[in-house]
């Protein structure tokens, strides 16, 4: 996973863009991150950006983020899916694989 260190959130306009939104004190986020790390190892060609939402409150509001953890999937700059229930490694793998081709 790639830590997002930019001053603002930028959505790529081409291809698949995966953003994992979390807050450091969220226990469920820690579990979700471990699951995504496994998926990241299984899909090395896929870039998953890890974003601490505490630094982006305005963007969270604009994106309509209801809770964390949250996984945002953008295709060609358009939000295709917002995932709050991470369920399992298998579920996340299948979901990301379907978008990644």
mmCIF file of C-alpha atoms in Angstrom:
data_model
loop_
_atom_site.group_PDB
_atom_site.id
_atom_site.type_symbol
_atom_site.label_atom_id
_atom_site.label_comp_id
_atom_site.label_asym_id
_atom_site.label_seq_id
_atom_site.Cartn_x
_atom_site.Cartn_y
_atom_site.Cartn_z
ATOM 1 C CA UNK A 1 0.000 0.000 0.000
ATOM 2 C CA UNK A 2 1.184 3.500 -0.777
ATOM 3 C CA UNK A 3 0.876 6.187 1.916
ATOM 4 C CA UNK A 4 -0.736 9.331 0.556
ATOM 5 C CA UNK A 5 1.527 12.275 1.420
ATOM 6 C CA UNK A 6 0.116 14.945 -0.883
ATOM 7 C CA UNK A 7 -1.472 18.114 0.485
ATOM 8 C CA UNK A 8 -4.756 17.377 -1.284
ATOM 9 C CA UNK A 9 -6.626 14.384 -2.638
ATOM 10 C CA UNK A 10 -6.288 14.025 -6.381
ATOM 11 C CA UNK A 11 -8.300 11.490 -8.349
ATOM 12 C CA UNK A 12 -6.576 10.074 -11.393
ATOM 13 C CA UNK A 13 -8.579 10.569 -14.581
ATOM 14 C CA UNK A 14 -7.329 7.438 -16.288
ATOM 15 C CA UNK A 15 -7.572 3.828 -15.229
ATOM 16 C CA UNK A 16 -8.313 2.322 -11.815
ATOM 17 C CA UNK A 17 -7.599 4.400 -8.694
ATOM 18 C CA UNK A 18 -8.068 2.675 -5.299
ATOM 19 C CA UNK A 19 -8.139 4.717 -2.087
ATOM 20 C CA UNK A 20 -8.245 3.206 1.403
ATOM 21 C CA UNK A 21 -9.541 5.795 3.889
ATOM 22 C CA UNK A 22 -8.888 5.343 7.607
ATOM 23 C CA UNK A 23 -8.238 7.107 10.898
ATOM 24 C CA UNK A 24 -5.356 5.984 13.150
ATOM 25 C CA UNK A 25 -7.451 5.375 16.291
ATOM 26 C CA UNK A 26 -9.992 3.164 14.491
ATOM 27 C CA UNK A 27 -9.560 -0.503 15.482
ATOM 28 C CA UNK A 28 -11.629 -1.795 12.570
ATOM 29 C CA UNK A 29 -9.394 0.223 10.241
ATOM 30 C CA UNK A 30 -6.342 -1.653 11.526
ATOM 31 C CA UNK A 31 -7.968 -5.005 10.706
ATOM 32 C CA UNK A 32 -9.065 -3.714 7.291
ATOM 33 C CA UNK A 33 -5.527 -2.524 6.550
ATOM 34 C CA UNK A 34 -4.119 -5.991 7.316
ATOM 35 C CA UNK A 35 -6.645 -7.531 4.942
ATOM 36 C CA UNK A 36 -5.773 -5.008 2.214
ATOM 37 C CA UNK A 37 -2.055 -5.678 2.704
ATOM 38 C CA UNK A 38 -2.691 -9.334 1.831
ATOM 39 C CA UNK A 39 -4.680 -8.318 -1.265
ATOM 40 C CA UNK A 40 -1.921 -5.862 -2.175
ATOM 41 C CA UNK A 41 0.592 -8.743 -2.133
ATOM 42 C CA UNK A 42 -1.704 -10.857 -4.336
ATOM 43 C CA UNK A 43 -2.253 -8.013 -6.839
ATOM 44 C CA UNK A 44 1.172 -6.303 -7.021
ATOM 45 C CA UNK A 45 0.277 -4.463 -10.237
ATOM 46 C CA UNK A 46 -2.483 -2.595 -8.411
ATOM 47 C CA UNK A 47 -1.698 0.608 -6.485
ATOM 48 C CA UNK A 48 -3.761 1.029 -3.306
ATOM 49 C CA UNK A 49 -3.400 4.441 -1.690
ATOM 50 C CA UNK A 50 -3.679 4.596 2.108
ATOM 51 C CA UNK A 51 -5.141 7.915 3.289
ATOM 52 C CA UNK A 52 -5.458 9.200 6.858
ATOM 53 C CA UNK A 53 -8.828 10.969 6.678
ATOM 54 C CA UNK A 54 -7.985 13.227 9.639
ATOM 55 C CA UNK A 55 -5.928 15.326 7.206
ATOM 56 C CA UNK A 56 -8.723 15.650 4.617
ATOM 57 C CA UNK A 57 -11.977 16.599 6.407
ATOM 58 C CA UNK A 58 -13.285 18.778 3.556
ATOM 59 C CA UNK A 59 -12.617 16.105 0.946
ATOM 60 C CA UNK A 60 -14.324 13.510 3.168
ATOM 61 C CA UNK A 61 -17.397 15.727 3.272
ATOM 62 C CA UNK A 62 -17.316 16.276 -0.514
ATOM 63 C CA UNK A 63 -17.022 12.530 -1.145
ATOM 64 C CA UNK A 64 -19.861 11.790 1.294
ATOM 65 C CA UNK A 65 -17.779 9.486 3.489
ATOM 66 C CA UNK A 66 -20.066 8.096 6.193
ATOM 67 C CA UNK A 67 -17.536 6.118 8.234
ATOM 68 C CA UNK A 68 -14.132 4.485 8.209
ATOM 69 C CA UNK A 69 -12.694 2.210 7.055
ATOM 70 C CA UNK A 70 -13.785 3.041 3.530
ATOM 71 C CA UNK A 71 -12.480 1.835 0.195
ATOM 72 C CA UNK A 72 -13.114 4.054 -2.826
ATOM 73 C CA UNK A 73 -12.811 2.665 -6.334
ATOM 74 C CA UNK A 74 -12.511 5.179 -9.153
ATOM 75 C CA UNK A 75 -12.411 4.236 -12.836
ATOM 76 C CA UNK A 76 -11.331 6.963 -15.251
ATOM 77 C CA UNK A 77 -11.964 9.611 -12.594
ATOM 78 C CA UNK A 78 -15.510 8.481 -11.738
ATOM 79 C CA UNK A 79 -16.453 6.934 -8.389
ATOM 80 C CA UNK A 80 -17.688 3.419 -9.142
ATOM 81 C CA UNK A 81 -17.880 1.902 -5.682
ATOM 82 C CA UNK A 82 -17.712 2.862 -2.012
ATOM 83 C CA UNK A 83 -17.047 -0.104 0.297
ATOM 84 C CA UNK A 84 -17.562 0.079 4.068
ATOM 85 C CA UNK A 85 -17.933 -3.643 4.877
ATOM 86 C CA UNK A 86 -14.602 -5.281 4.061
ATOM 87 C CA UNK A 87 -15.977 -8.776 4.900
ATOM 88 C CA UNK A 88 -12.903 -10.895 4.073
ATOM 89 C CA UNK A 89 -9.634 -11.029 2.148
ATOM 90 C CA UNK A 90 -11.355 -13.170 -0.487
ATOM 91 C CA UNK A 91 -14.142 -10.626 -0.915
ATOM 92 C CA UNK A 92 -11.687 -7.728 -1.320
ATOM 93 C CA UNK A 93 -9.507 -9.725 -3.691
ATOM 94 C CA UNK A 94 -12.460 -10.635 -5.924
ATOM 95 C CA UNK A 95 -13.761 -7.059 -5.872
ATOM 96 C CA UNK A 96 -10.439 -5.492 -6.839
ATOM 97 C CA UNK A 97 -9.652 -8.231 -9.351
ATOM 98 C CA UNK A 98 -12.913 -7.533 -11.196
ATOM 99 C CA UNK A 99 -11.953 -3.847 -11.609
ATOM 100 C CA UNK A 100 -8.301 -4.576 -12.318
ATOM 101 C CA UNK A 101 -9.077 -6.992 -15.133
#
